[in-house]
XYZ file of C-alpha atoms in Angstrom:
684
model
C 44.166 -11.097 -11.633
C 46.019 -9.836 -8.575
C 45.259 -11.584 -5.338
C 42.302 -9.989 -3.334
C 43.204 -8.115 -0.105
C 40.507 -9.821 2.059
C 42.669 -11.859 4.459
C 45.778 -10.705 6.198
C 45.994 -7.427 4.167
C 42.347 -6.567 5.051
C 42.919 -7.180 8.749
C 45.995 -4.990 8.682
C 44.180 -2.114 6.806
C 40.929 -2.218 8.798
C 42.045 -3.375 12.235
C 39.067 -3.346 14.519
C 36.969 -1.025 12.450
C 35.603 -3.649 10.132
C 34.537 -7.188 10.671
C 34.203 -9.291 7.576
C 32.023 -12.358 7.696
C 31.333 -14.951 4.827
C 27.635 -15.229 3.773
C 26.372 -18.771 3.627
C 24.267 -19.516 0.518
C 20.636 -20.291 1.208
C 18.113 -22.371 -0.824
C 16.596 -20.261 -3.643
C 12.863 -19.902 -3.728
C 12.746 -20.628 -7.332
C 14.663 -23.910 -7.032
C 11.232 -25.551 -7.110
C 11.143 -24.599 -10.837
C 14.506 -26.073 -11.653
C 14.812 -28.227 -14.737
C 16.293 -31.735 -14.295
C 16.024 -33.098 -17.823
C 19.390 -33.454 -19.632
C 18.557 -31.933 -22.994
C 20.758 -32.562 -26.201
C 22.623 -29.671 -27.569
C 21.401 -27.890 -30.732
C 23.791 -26.789 -33.490
C 25.337 -23.372 -33.377
C 23.260 -21.256 -35.749
C 25.213 -19.911 -38.708
C 24.014 -16.374 -38.224
C 25.431 -16.242 -34.723
C 29.223 -15.296 -34.426
C 29.583 -15.744 -30.740
C 30.117 -19.331 -29.688
C 27.125 -20.452 -27.588
C 27.670 -22.082 -24.242
C 26.391 -25.631 -23.655
C 23.407 -24.517 -21.610
C 22.413 -22.063 -24.445
C 22.551 -24.869 -27.011
C 20.434 -26.994 -24.708
C 17.985 -24.120 -24.394
C 17.715 -24.016 -28.125
C 16.788 -27.638 -28.090
C 14.004 -26.967 -25.545
C 12.655 -24.126 -27.476
C 12.678 -25.902 -30.802
C 10.763 -28.775 -29.206
C 8.217 -26.433 -27.594
C 7.589 -24.623 -30.842
C 6.493 -27.847 -32.389
C 3.480 -27.877 -30.087
C 2.240 -30.664 -27.794
C 3.965 -33.996 -27.990
C 0.642 -35.720 -28.137
C 2.247 -38.945 -29.502
C 4.382 -39.302 -26.379
C 7.736 -38.735 -28.137
C 8.879 -36.576 -25.182
C 7.304 -35.908 -21.725
C 4.678 -33.221 -22.019
C 1.664 -31.818 -20.357
C -0.756 -33.517 -22.800
C -0.609 -36.997 -24.368
C -2.911 -38.839 -26.680
C -4.049 -42.311 -25.471
C -6.467 -44.530 -27.404
C -7.168 -47.374 -29.878
C -9.572 -47.960 -32.710
C -12.575 -48.003 -30.341
C -11.893 -45.157 -27.936
C -9.380 -42.358 -27.401
C -8.736 -39.537 -24.913
C -6.120 -36.865 -24.026
C -4.414 -37.189 -20.624
C -3.291 -34.271 -18.554
C -0.066 -35.309 -16.813
C -0.346 -32.663 -14.061
C -3.762 -33.582 -12.800
C -4.135 -37.045 -14.402
C -7.521 -35.981 -15.705
C -8.475 -36.868 -19.285
C -10.819 -35.381 -21.910
C -12.055 -36.449 -25.335
C -11.430 -33.098 -26.969
C -7.876 -32.414 -28.274
C -6.326 -29.592 -26.185
C -5.883 -26.357 -27.834
C -2.668 -25.731 -29.684
C 0.198 -24.360 -27.832
C 3.685 -23.140 -28.932
C 6.224 -21.489 -26.579
C 7.187 -21.453 -22.939
C 9.107 -19.718 -20.187
C 12.893 -19.241 -20.109
C 13.619 -18.625 -16.492
C 17.421 -18.983 -16.077
C 18.808 -16.611 -13.426
C 20.275 -13.313 -14.443
C 23.681 -13.563 -15.891
C 23.294 -16.693 -17.989
C 22.955 -15.054 -21.374
C 19.165 -15.270 -21.925
C 19.361 -12.419 -24.555
C 21.815 -14.217 -26.685
C 19.799 -17.482 -26.372
C 16.684 -15.769 -27.617
C 18.524 -14.101 -30.526
C 19.868 -17.545 -31.394
C 16.315 -18.991 -31.434
C 15.380 -16.358 -34.078
C 18.447 -17.220 -36.083
C 18.103 -21.003 -35.920
C 14.334 -21.461 -36.437
C 13.272 -22.552 -39.945
C 12.995 -19.354 -41.862
C 9.550 -18.193 -43.094
C 10.099 -16.300 -46.352
C 7.762 -13.283 -46.085
C 4.468 -14.547 -44.853
C 2.726 -17.882 -44.778
C -0.961 -18.829 -44.530
C -2.081 -21.590 -42.097
C -4.914 -23.999 -42.552
C -7.423 -21.492 -41.066
C -6.426 -18.925 -43.598
C -4.592 -16.769 -41.059
C -1.512 -15.090 -42.440
C 1.702 -15.425 -40.209
C 4.419 -12.904 -40.563
C 7.983 -14.095 -40.751
C 9.014 -11.503 -38.190
C 9.619 -11.936 -34.458
C 8.277 -9.223 -32.131
C 10.296 -8.573 -28.908
C 8.812 -6.519 -26.189
C 11.148 -4.985 -23.594
C 11.191 -2.342 -20.866
C 12.254 0.935 -22.290
C 15.779 0.854 -20.696
C 16.525 -2.328 -22.549
C 15.929 -1.241 -26.158
C 19.517 -0.073 -26.433
C 20.816 -3.281 -24.755
C 19.030 -5.537 -27.229
C 20.342 -3.485 -30.179
C 23.836 -3.672 -28.649
C 23.559 -7.410 -28.187
C 22.312 -7.969 -31.697
C 25.274 -6.001 -33.174
C 27.788 -7.881 -31.053
C 26.476 -11.399 -31.606
C 24.875 -11.615 -35.140
C 26.916 -11.995 -38.347
C 26.507 -8.900 -40.565
C 23.711 -9.253 -43.042
C 22.212 -12.473 -41.560
C 19.425 -10.894 -39.409
C 17.776 -7.484 -39.631
C 16.152 -5.552 -36.888
C 14.588 -2.156 -36.072
C 12.545 -0.307 -33.416
C 8.803 0.245 -33.300
C 8.943 2.903 -30.683
C 8.777 6.718 -30.343
C 9.306 8.388 -33.728
C 10.447 5.160 -35.337
C 7.131 3.363 -35.882
C 5.729 1.371 -38.714
C 2.501 2.627 -40.362
C 1.534 -0.508 -42.298
C 1.993 -4.269 -42.011
C 3.967 -4.493 -45.203
C 6.742 -2.136 -44.081
C 8.546 -4.743 -42.073
C 8.213 -7.790 -44.307
C 11.979 -8.142 -44.831
C 12.859 -7.516 -41.182
C 13.771 -10.453 -38.859
C 13.081 -8.725 -35.490
C 10.950 -5.761 -34.428
C 11.796 -4.251 -30.932
C 9.113 -2.361 -29.064
C 8.299 -1.590 -25.502
C 5.546 -2.474 -23.044
C 4.386 1.104 -23.047
C 4.113 1.260 -26.796
C 2.063 -2.053 -26.756
C -0.237 -0.661 -24.041
C -0.756 2.718 -25.787
C -1.400 1.237 -29.204
C -3.850 -1.323 -27.695
C -5.851 1.459 -26.206
C -6.160 3.338 -29.505
C -6.288 0.262 -31.850
C -9.416 0.106 -33.972
C -10.931 0.185 -37.459
C -10.143 3.878 -37.913
C -6.710 3.786 -36.208
C -5.270 0.291 -36.678
C -2.040 -0.657 -35.004
C 0.632 -2.662 -36.706
C 1.258 -4.520 -33.455
C -2.306 -5.786 -33.290
C -3.035 -6.183 -36.933
C -0.233 -8.779 -37.355
C 0.080 -12.413 -36.568
C 3.829 -12.554 -35.614
C 6.114 -15.506 -36.132
C 6.691 -15.327 -32.382
C 6.440 -12.801 -29.612
C 9.103 -12.634 -26.946
C 8.642 -10.881 -23.568
C 11.866 -9.737 -21.913
C 11.647 -9.088 -18.135
C 8.291 -10.829 -18.448
C 7.514 -10.530 -14.777
C 6.397 -6.973 -15.466
C 3.039 -8.347 -16.727
C 2.210 -10.180 -13.515
C -0.509 -7.764 -12.625
C -3.228 -9.579 -14.529
C -5.838 -6.827 -14.491
C -3.573 -3.989 -15.567
C -3.945 -2.309 -18.981
C -0.292 -3.219 -19.728
C -0.855 -6.897 -19.081
C -4.139 -7.043 -20.975
C -2.685 -5.400 -23.944
C 0.462 -7.629 -24.011
C -1.762 -10.760 -23.858
C -3.779 -9.609 -26.933
C -0.714 -9.753 -29.214
C -1.205 -12.505 -31.737
C 1.583 -14.793 -32.542
C 2.388 -18.392 -33.724
C 4.734 -18.876 -30.734
C 4.876 -17.120 -27.427
C 7.918 -16.865 -25.068
C 8.295 -15.238 -21.532
C 11.793 -14.568 -20.475
C 12.433 -13.753 -16.844
C 14.895 -14.602 -14.128
C 12.111 -14.196 -11.534
C 8.917 -15.799 -12.817
C 7.774 -15.790 -9.179
C 8.466 -12.591 -7.248
C 6.034 -12.674 -4.479
C 3.590 -15.575 -4.763
C 2.503 -18.287 -7.168
C -0.129 -16.085 -8.765
C 2.714 -14.256 -10.562
C 3.105 -17.419 -12.557
C -0.443 -17.739 -13.533
C -0.378 -14.439 -15.438
C 2.544 -15.652 -17.531
C 0.568 -18.787 -18.356
C -2.339 -16.576 -19.407
C -0.020 -14.721 -21.886
C 1.317 -17.958 -23.131
C -2.237 -19.367 -23.626
C -1.334 -22.696 -22.074
C -4.458 -24.835 -22.001
C -5.914 -25.327 -19.436
C -3.651 -23.247 -17.067
C -4.222 -20.014 -18.784
C -7.473 -20.157 -16.741
C -6.601 -19.089 -13.181
C -9.455 -21.134 -11.708
C -8.208 -24.344 -13.351
C -4.689 -23.649 -12.015
C -6.099 -23.203 -8.509
C -8.254 -26.375 -8.806
C -5.283 -28.529 -9.950
C -2.465 -26.963 -7.836
C -3.099 -24.199 -5.340
C -6.159 -25.791 -3.674
C -4.083 -28.747 -2.621
C -1.975 -26.452 -0.564
C -5.071 -24.742 0.923
C -6.563 -28.163 1.907
C -3.369 -29.102 3.734
C -1.648 -31.224 1.075
C 1.359 -29.061 0.371
C 3.458 -32.149 -0.853
C 1.056 -32.808 -3.662
C 0.781 -29.128 -4.582
C 4.551 -28.831 -4.920
C 4.775 -32.116 -6.764
C 2.209 -30.940 -9.374
C 3.820 -27.521 -9.624
C 7.218 -29.170 -10.362
C 5.635 -31.479 -12.931
C 3.981 -28.593 -14.748
C 7.204 -26.535 -14.630
C 9.220 -29.435 -16.141
C 7.029 -29.312 -19.280
C 6.875 -25.515 -19.818
C 9.721 -23.813 -17.953
C 13.485 -23.964 -18.424
C 15.413 -22.877 -15.428
C 18.946 -23.881 -14.555
C 21.142 -22.851 -11.633
C 23.788 -20.117 -11.750
C 26.562 -22.852 -11.509
C 25.369 -24.257 -14.721
C 28.068 -22.098 -16.279
C 31.714 -21.963 -15.165
C 31.906 -18.517 -13.710
C 34.994 -17.387 -11.669
C 34.935 -17.749 -7.906
C 32.571 -15.423 -6.077
C 33.002 -14.492 -2.474
C 29.970 -13.037 -0.657
C 30.951 -11.158 2.543
C 29.090 -8.986 4.983
C 30.755 -6.139 6.878
C 29.514 -5.111 10.346
C 30.337 -1.579 11.455
C 29.892 0.156 14.883
C 28.342 3.474 15.344
C 30.354 6.026 17.355
C 28.973 6.823 20.804
C 27.309 10.068 19.561
C 25.849 8.270 16.518
C 24.568 5.445 18.771
C 22.929 7.932 21.133
C 21.212 9.600 18.131
C 19.987 6.285 16.741
C 18.754 4.942 20.189
C 16.788 8.047 20.656
C 14.880 7.737 17.418
C 14.493 4.012 18.074
C 13.170 4.390 21.607
C 10.594 7.017 20.600
C 9.521 4.831 17.633
C 9.115 1.689 19.869
C 7.121 3.689 22.427
C 4.893 5.145 19.668
C 4.213 1.675 18.212
C 3.292 0.395 21.749
C 0.869 3.258 22.104
C -0.626 2.621 18.672
C -1.071 -1.121 19.418
C -2.768 -0.327 22.761
C -5.015 2.633 21.906
C -5.413 3.422 18.184
C -8.475 2.654 16.053
C -8.464 1.075 12.552
C -9.245 4.607 11.130
C -6.162 6.265 12.663
C -3.764 3.374 12.355
C -2.731 4.120 8.649
C -1.627 7.636 9.558
C 0.311 6.412 12.568
C 1.823 3.692 10.483
C 3.068 6.216 8.041
C 4.776 8.220 10.825
C 6.464 5.019 12.066
C 7.842 4.248 8.623
C 9.280 7.790 8.402
C 11.017 7.301 11.679
C 12.434 3.946 10.541
C 13.823 5.773 7.530
C 15.462 8.271 9.900
C 17.087 5.352 11.678
C 18.378 3.944 8.448
C 19.822 7.297 7.451
C 21.707 7.491 10.756
C 23.135 4.100 9.942
C 24.404 5.457 6.617
C 25.242 9.109 7.328
C 26.145 9.216 10.921
C 26.729 12.840 12.082
C 26.089 14.057 8.602
C 22.448 13.294 9.257
C 20.538 16.423 10.496
C 19.712 15.445 14.046
C 17.110 18.106 14.407
C 15.234 16.614 11.352
C 15.558 12.998 12.661
C 14.558 13.738 16.271
C 11.523 16.027 15.691
C 8.226 15.218 17.289
C 6.865 11.962 15.878
C 3.429 13.440 15.506
C 4.539 16.687 13.670
C 3.785 15.112 10.300
C 0.091 15.074 11.227
C 0.123 18.876 10.702
C 1.328 18.653 7.165
C -1.069 18.410 4.210
C -1.525 14.940 2.802
C -0.630 16.263 -0.666
C 2.860 17.253 0.526
C 3.730 13.831 1.994
C 1.667 11.275 -0.124
C 4.556 10.610 -2.579
C 6.844 9.917 0.310
C 4.435 7.450 1.814
C 3.862 5.735 -1.562
C 7.584 5.343 -1.908
C 7.866 3.839 1.652
C 5.221 1.302 0.716
C 6.781 0.471 -2.646
C 10.105 -0.221 -1.108
C 8.464 -2.584 1.421
C 6.750 -4.634 -1.253
C 4.156 -2.638 -3.126
C 0.488 -1.703 -2.940
C -2.623 -2.928 -4.734
C -5.254 -0.879 -6.382
C -8.446 -1.112 -4.297
C -10.530 -1.814 -7.452
C -8.560 -3.897 -9.797
C -5.760 -5.188 -7.496
C -2.918 -4.267 -9.831
C 0.250 -4.061 -7.896
C 2.396 -0.899 -7.877
C 5.829 -1.929 -6.659
C 9.493 -1.609 -7.409
C 9.308 -3.611 -10.621
C 6.477 -1.418 -11.936
C 8.579 1.648 -11.088
C 11.687 0.261 -12.893
C 9.489 -0.218 -16.017
C 8.864 3.539 -16.009
C 12.359 4.476 -16.965
C 11.205 7.981 -18.162
C 9.728 10.599 -15.951
C 6.180 9.141 -15.814
C 3.467 11.660 -15.381
C 0.781 9.106 -15.219
C -0.709 9.569 -11.691
C -2.263 7.162 -9.324
C -4.101 8.376 -6.265
C -3.262 7.467 -2.605
C -5.587 8.123 0.298
C -4.420 9.130 3.794
C -5.636 5.722 5.020
C -3.385 4.177 2.358
C -5.913 3.089 -0.210
C -4.574 3.151 -3.697
C -6.441 3.760 -7.034
C -4.431 3.025 -10.149
C -4.359 5.215 -13.345
C -6.324 2.634 -15.265
C -9.208 2.657 -12.830
C -9.149 6.559 -12.698
C -9.387 6.533 -16.558
C -12.437 4.356 -16.195
C -14.086 6.917 -13.997
C -13.995 4.757 -10.782
C -14.798 6.888 -7.888
C -11.838 8.365 -5.963
C -13.119 7.046 -2.634
C -11.357 4.982 0.144
C -14.572 3.449 1.557
C -14.716 5.592 4.712
C -17.594 8.073 5.304
C -16.608 10.786 4.682
C -13.813 9.649 2.325
C -10.174 10.353 3.528
C -8.299 12.915 1.388
C -6.484 11.628 -1.717
C -3.376 12.942 -3.400
C -1.737 12.049 -6.786
C 1.469 9.956 -6.639
C 3.666 8.740 -9.439
C 5.486 5.593 -10.510
C 8.691 7.554 -10.815
C 11.789 5.385 -10.329
C 13.934 8.414 -9.313
C 11.762 9.011 -6.204
C 13.065 5.808 -4.830
C 16.418 7.357 -4.585
C 15.288 10.281 -2.471
C 14.608 10.568 1.291
C 11.979 12.627 2.942
C 14.769 14.355 4.970
C 16.812 15.656 2.097
C 19.187 18.544 2.302
C 22.236 19.804 0.418
C 24.599 17.104 1.492
C 27.740 18.174 -0.288
C 27.263 21.659 0.877
C 26.686 20.375 4.425
C 29.850 18.298 4.262
C 32.010 21.391 3.435
C 30.506 23.325 6.261
C 31.355 20.877 8.939
C 34.504 21.329 11.080
C 37.435 19.128 10.061
C 37.195 17.189 13.264
C 33.896 15.690 12.147
C 34.731 12.303 10.631
C 32.976 10.494 7.832
C 30.351 7.967 8.923
C 31.552 4.452 9.797
C 30.269 2.819 6.686
C 31.838 5.369 4.352
C 35.167 5.150 6.340
C 35.168 1.359 5.929
C 34.276 1.555 2.210
C 37.006 4.097 1.460
C 39.562 1.977 3.375
C 38.582 -1.121 1.387
C 38.807 0.693 -1.946
C 42.182 2.126 -1.150
C 43.415 -1.462 -0.293
C 42.552 -2.763 -3.773
C 45.282 -3.280 -6.274
C 45.571 -0.734 -9.144
C 43.267 -1.482 -12.042
C 40.571 -3.312 -10.122
C 37.186 -1.817 -10.680
C 34.323 -1.578 -8.158
C 30.549 -0.765 -8.172
C 29.019 0.714 -5.025
C 25.296 0.407 -4.767
C 22.958 2.414 -2.402
C 19.218 2.950 -2.232
C 19.617 6.660 -1.867
C 21.479 9.383 -3.779
C 21.969 10.983 -0.254
C 24.350 8.248 0.636
C 26.253 8.358 -2.741
C 26.677 12.105 -2.102
C 28.618 11.441 1.080
C 30.472 8.557 -0.480
C 31.578 10.866 -3.389
C 32.803 13.373 -0.863
C 34.783 10.728 0.966
C 36.271 9.396 -2.209
C 37.271 12.939 -3.304
C 39.042 13.382 0.010
C 40.863 10.103 -0.594
C 41.862 11.078 -4.128
C 39.849 8.224 -5.695
C 38.113 9.122 -8.930
C 34.479 7.883 -9.421
C 31.588 8.067 -11.742
C 27.869 8.549 -10.886
C 24.899 6.749 -12.381
C 21.505 7.502 -10.851
C 18.056 8.694 -11.788
C 19.080 12.329 -12.226
C 21.379 11.392 -15.129
C 19.584 12.085 -18.401
C 18.719 9.031 -20.494
C 20.879 10.165 -23.417
C 23.968 10.557 -21.175
C 23.703 7.150 -19.332
C 25.342 5.032 -21.978
C 28.362 7.465 -22.073
C 28.850 6.943 -18.382
C 28.807 3.165 -18.710
C 31.124 3.157 -21.742
C 33.650 5.293 -19.912
C 33.571 2.968 -16.949
C 34.039 0.005 -19.131
C 36.699 1.332 -21.537
C 38.940 3.768 -19.463
C 41.353 2.794 -16.737
C 40.055 5.488 -14.516
C 37.742 6.252 -12.713
C 37.801 2.801 -11.182
C 34.714 3.319 -8.989
C 31.048 3.528 -10.171
C 28.417 4.862 -7.734
C 25.034 3.401 -8.743
C 21.618 3.558 -7.162
C 19.810 0.286 -6.844
C 16.794 1.531 -8.883
C 19.038 2.235 -11.772
C 21.318 -0.898 -11.394
C 18.639 -3.501 -11.118
C 17.990 -4.087 -14.924
C 19.738 -3.681 -18.149
C 23.357 -2.946 -17.332
C 26.320 -5.278 -17.947
C 29.236 -4.322 -15.673
C 31.510 -7.297 -15.891
C 34.480 -5.039 -16.138
C 34.073 -4.745 -12.276
C 35.115 -7.467 -9.841
C 34.081 -5.803 -6.630
C 30.566 -4.867 -5.576
C 29.572 -2.986 -2.393
C 25.957 -2.701 -1.098
C 25.701 0.068 1.422
C 22.596 -1.093 3.225
C 20.156 -3.981 3.272
C 17.042 -3.405 1.279
C 13.560 -4.446 2.150
C 13.396 -6.408 -1.057
C 16.471 -8.707 -1.449
C 15.509 -9.449 -4.983
C 16.673 -5.963 -5.816
C 20.029 -6.670 -4.405
C 20.325 -9.942 -6.303
C 19.456 -8.198 -9.519
C 22.032 -5.531 -8.977
C 24.778 -8.011 -8.224
C 23.897 -9.859 -11.392
C 24.992 -6.829 -13.383
C 28.562 -7.823 -12.385
C 28.516 -11.653 -11.779
C 27.247 -12.941 -15.103
C 28.326 -14.456 -18.372
C 31.306 -12.620 -19.595
C 32.819 -12.051 -16.142
C 36.529 -13.309 -16.253
C 37.742 -12.252 -12.891
C 37.054 -13.508 -9.364
C 34.296 -11.417 -7.793
C 33.844 -10.215 -4.223
C 30.605 -8.735 -2.936
C 30.368 -6.774 0.364
C 27.123 -5.978 2.106
C 27.463 -3.271 4.833
C 25.284 -3.121 7.971
C 25.348 -1.446 11.367
C 25.663 -4.007 14.205
C 22.770 -4.230 16.685
C 20.466 -2.040 14.485
C 17.365 -2.208 12.458
C 19.530 -3.194 9.524
C 20.767 -6.322 11.203
C 17.243 -7.366 11.966
C 16.302 -6.933 8.303
C 19.245 -9.057 7.211
C 18.156 -11.773 9.800
C 14.661 -11.823 8.113
C 16.313 -12.043 4.685
C 18.487 -14.921 5.667
C 15.868 -16.925 7.623
C 15.030 -20.233 5.997
C 11.413 -19.660 5.137
C 9.007 -22.356 4.439
C 8.904 -22.385 0.561
C 5.442 -23.636 0.250
C 4.072 -20.954 2.558
C 5.707 -18.258 0.455
C 4.595 -19.733 -2.890
C 0.979 -20.274 -2.031
C 0.421 -17.332 0.305
C -2.424 -15.002 -0.655
C -2.128 -11.272 -0.763
C -4.490 -8.563 0.279
C -2.543 -5.258 0.246
C -5.591 -3.358 -0.452
C -6.389 -3.282 3.250
C -4.659 -0.748 5.425
C -1.776 -1.692 7.783
C -2.883 -4.327 10.334
C -2.015 -4.937 13.883
C 0.214 -7.766 12.579
C 2.220 -5.415 10.226
C 2.795 -3.052 13.191
C 3.929 -6.013 15.406
C 6.243 -7.136 12.660
C 7.806 -3.729 12.483
C 8.283 -3.599 16.239
C 10.060 -6.971 16.119
C 12.641 -5.381 13.739
C 13.487 -2.633 16.286
């Protein structure tokens, strides 16, 4: 690869416009789950034509061992061990050191939690290919018939990815697979006897569980599968949701959860995975709390973490990204300065917002605070848009009276408020506590018409509870107005201040320059050697519109991939980017780029603004920096100096107390508190 222009070349091209700073790596929250045991390497399965990496063969060993069940004889370290002699015996729990006389319930499976980019999909395909074959079906000692087929449950966007991976890595004729989804569904249990793998989606599982019964039996729930594998398993972390309850009801001899983020927000995310796995006794949330979480609550964080690590060492396989030899990756951040006019626009919005927060903190009641909080979030969005769009942002829209929104009907702005809350971390249903957040949205790859209801005081009622005829009530008397909202991933890409950006660009006088971020991006893209491919990520399509205009002006060809691209056309966009020399730039929204794509043809990634949720940025960059990447990779994060964006980055980069994050409780059913408003003010 040609040398990267990030030293003297970059300084020459960018002069004083851009300041590049290296980003120091910080400890990963999930390092607490890291596996330290040195596993032997399993043999390469004959059915797999792609040579497995060392860490993948070690993962096969781990999975083969775990599918044998508990190592009660002490042949390897495990959660349970048999102790005894001719006179007395017991079974010891090596997490709590408790013992019992009854043999623990059978368990087969575990969690594969390697970071994104380490080839977990190929690893799981290799497990199916390497496990001892079960010809047709077998009957166990209890008379239960187990199918020879593995069921793999994935988010809808990943069905095609799994089929592509199977075609790429499996020797022809050695494994067979098909979909159980949409129009291609089985009608009887005998129709898949000769099939190795059945691919389905979480939505299909949820829908069939709801209708499954004597008069309408579902193949998914009438079968005991050889194994069930959940891809992106963190999607089931809401223990009370219909989707999670349905998935946990699948019957299988072995159960596997595959996710690079088994803990996204707090430790309770992990307990739902244990419930799916049926890990005795930690499938019971109360037992998990008694043996681990309560030690933290009682002030003994060291013992809580020690027990968590011990449990993880038995059931979870997680290695670091540097387990594999990937090319060098440079992570940089690029500070840009607003022009004088842009800074004045930004400061006016900021000053009004700070003054309004101070008024709210001083005078507002609990009943009016949610509405005011919503107004504040809208003004913060306006500040963020100024950082991205500069003078292309409609000043009259951004500087309107902060209280004007109060005159609009709740139905007209409820979706916007739901989107704000989702970007900041999600909301919980006031009845069942299911979380509606970014991950839940990404699962809904299609235009979901399943509505939730959001009150003006920011109380959420999920679709499951609505279907159970729970009252649409916020708890106030009288109840605040409610409006339907949707888990539509494309709404994450929109702003509440949208206008026809490309038309607006062409209407401006030539003297109006592109915003500083877009100018810096275009300058950097022009400095790259020919043939080098780049991906540009932004939260909003609005920003991508202005970038596209800037690239067109600079005669740089680009492709677009966002929520407005029909599903049937998306693969064609990716294929063109991968296979053709030009265009060399892909413009991609974070909501589309967080899961399911492999973009190792690119070696440069640009993130146009910091996101509330840094996990989304991490997932997006993993589309590029992953197994299969052959070139050195450079990532650049843009931000405006001395702005809200810089404060968000400071929060992201602060070294948080791991135990405090892991064991924190959540109550997002309550409206915004004084503390949340004070936190927002500190970012301004």
